[in-house]
């Protein structure tokens, strides 16, 4: 041990970086703040657990954090301990990609934590929750299918007798015919005839496709001819007077249809309205669903 000099009043000086007591000059009588390497604390640098190195939050980082907070906490003040731990370390991420990866890992953690809580619930509670979820999904799927795919129609007139009578219910397809196209003999749903400003709109009409684009339709001796050949129509009424058809000759133009009602005596169709645009078709009838006995 080195002998202190007169007037020092302090411990012997240690070398720089040794990690012992800081250097005290002669006559100071007090302690000196430690320098770097003396074993004291050093101010943290950017990225050591404080702010990111850029000093600012990008839109991607803010979005990733918002998603993680919503998943961990929802509407509560604090979430599960594992989720809170993941959220607390989000600030240690650097860059947008690192933040997105951390948020994705946090979502997996939250999902596993929630599954663990669900498994701890009584079996009856879990089953009732599953039934409720399935019921909601089924209702939503049914509404979507009924609105955009398949629905039930109501026959409001006698223009399609005897195929459909007033009050019959029939199932219609709103999508399939757009993929497969329409064919001769298809029964289709088209808009009703409305007067100017009429509200609510009149019920839809049901007609049968007789002619496609390029077909020539004419009537002779009360029968319909397509391209010079008589059309076989077993669906017409048994009474010849109600089945008789009179019409002028016409060639169906592109993107149009020639349609007739099965009850020719009362139906208003292409004989009065002219050719029907393909865009006006709303659906194609699949089958009659009510009444069952017919």
mmCIF file of N, CA, C and O in Angstrom, residues 118 121-135:
data_model
loop_
_atom_site.group_PDB
_atom_site.id
_atom_site.type_symbol
_atom_site.label_atom_id
_atom_site.label_comp_id
_atom_site.label_asym_id
_atom_site.label_seq_id
_atom_site.Cartn_x
_atom_site.Cartn_y
_atom_site.Cartn_z
ATOM 1 N N UNK A 118 -60.545 -20.610 -21.844
ATOM 2 C CA UNK A 118 -61.767 -21.286 -22.291
ATOM 3 C C UNK A 118 -61.756 -22.751 -21.855
ATOM 4 O O UNK A 118 -62.780 -23.300 -21.439
ATOM 5 N N UNK A 121 -63.092 -23.435 -18.465
ATOM 6 C CA UNK A 121 -64.516 -23.249 -18.201
ATOM 7 C C UNK A 121 -65.215 -24.604 -18.083
ATOM 8 O O UNK A 121 -64.754 -25.605 -18.650
ATOM 9 N N UNK A 122 -66.335 -24.673 -17.385
ATOM 10 C CA UNK A 122 -67.099 -25.923 -17.325
ATOM 11 C C UNK A 122 -67.533 -26.375 -18.721
ATOM 12 O O UNK A 122 -67.766 -25.550 -19.609
ATOM 13 N N UNK A 123 -67.654 -27.666 -18.903
ATOM 14 C CA UNK A 123 -68.000 -28.223 -20.210
ATOM 15 C C UNK A 123 -69.336 -27.694 -20.720
ATOM 16 O O UNK A 123 -69.483 -27.391 -21.918
ATOM 17 N N UNK A 124 -70.306 -27.537 -19.825
ATOM 18 C CA UNK A 124 -71.620 -27.052 -20.246
ATOM 19 C C UNK A 124 -71.538 -25.632 -20.782
ATOM 20 O O UNK A 124 -72.210 -25.280 -21.762
ATOM 21 N N UNK A 125 -70.694 -24.809 -20.159
ATOM 22 C CA UNK A 125 -70.532 -23.427 -20.625
ATOM 23 C C UNK A 125 -69.873 -23.399 -21.997
ATOM 24 O O UNK A 125 -70.283 -22.651 -22.898
ATOM 25 N N UNK A 126 -68.848 -24.224 -22.180
ATOM 26 C CA UNK A 126 -68.172 -24.259 -23.477
ATOM 27 C C UNK A 126 -69.111 -24.723 -24.589
ATOM 28 O O UNK A 126 -69.112 -24.169 -25.693
ATOM 29 N N UNK A 127 -69.926 -25.744 -24.295
ATOM 30 C CA UNK A 127 -70.865 -26.224 -25.310
ATOM 31 C C UNK A 127 -71.908 -25.169 -25.658
ATOM 32 O O UNK A 127 -72.245 -24.975 -26.837
ATOM 33 N N UNK A 128 -72.421 -24.482 -24.646
ATOM 34 C CA UNK A 128 -73.434 -23.454 -24.909
ATOM 35 C C UNK A 128 -72.852 -22.305 -25.722
ATOM 36 O O UNK A 128 -73.522 -21.752 -26.604
ATOM 37 N N UNK A 129 -71.595 -21.964 -25.465
ATOM 38 C CA UNK A 129 -70.957 -20.903 -26.246
ATOM 39 C C UNK A 129 -70.772 -21.323 -27.694
ATOM 40 O O UNK A 129 -70.985 -20.532 -28.617
ATOM 41 N N UNK A 130 -70.382 -22.572 -27.902
ATOM 42 C CA UNK A 130 -70.213 -23.053 -29.275
ATOM 43 C C UNK A 130 -71.540 -23.078 -30.024
ATOM 44 O O UNK A 130 -71.601 -22.712 -31.204
ATOM 45 N N UNK A 131 -72.579 -23.510 -29.331
ATOM 46 C CA UNK A 131 -73.900 -23.538 -29.964
ATOM 47 C C UNK A 131 -74.333 -22.121 -30.342
ATOM 48 O O UNK A 131 -74.879 -21.882 -31.427
ATOM 49 N N UNK A 132 -74.092 -21.162 -29.453
ATOM 50 C CA UNK A 132 -74.474 -19.778 -29.737
ATOM 51 C C UNK A 132 -73.708 -19.231 -30.936
ATOM 52 O O UNK A 132 -74.282 -18.573 -31.815
ATOM 53 N N UNK A 133 -72.400 -19.521 -30.999
ATOM 54 C CA UNK A 133 -71.591 -19.053 -32.133
ATOM 55 C C UNK A 133 -72.075 -19.676 -33.435
ATOM 56 O O UNK A 133 -72.218 -18.998 -34.464
ATOM 57 N N UNK A 134 -72.314 -20.981 -33.409
ATOM 58 C CA UNK A 134 -72.791 -21.666 -34.614
ATOM 59 C C UNK A 134 -74.151 -21.123 -35.056
ATOM 60 O O UNK A 134 -74.415 -20.989 -36.260
ATOM 61 N N UNK A 135 -75.019 -20.805 -34.091
ATOM 62 C CA UNK A 135 -76.336 -20.269 -34.436
ATOM 63 C C UNK A 135 -76.208 -18.914 -35.119
ATOM 64 O O UNK A 135 -76.873 -18.640 -36.124
#
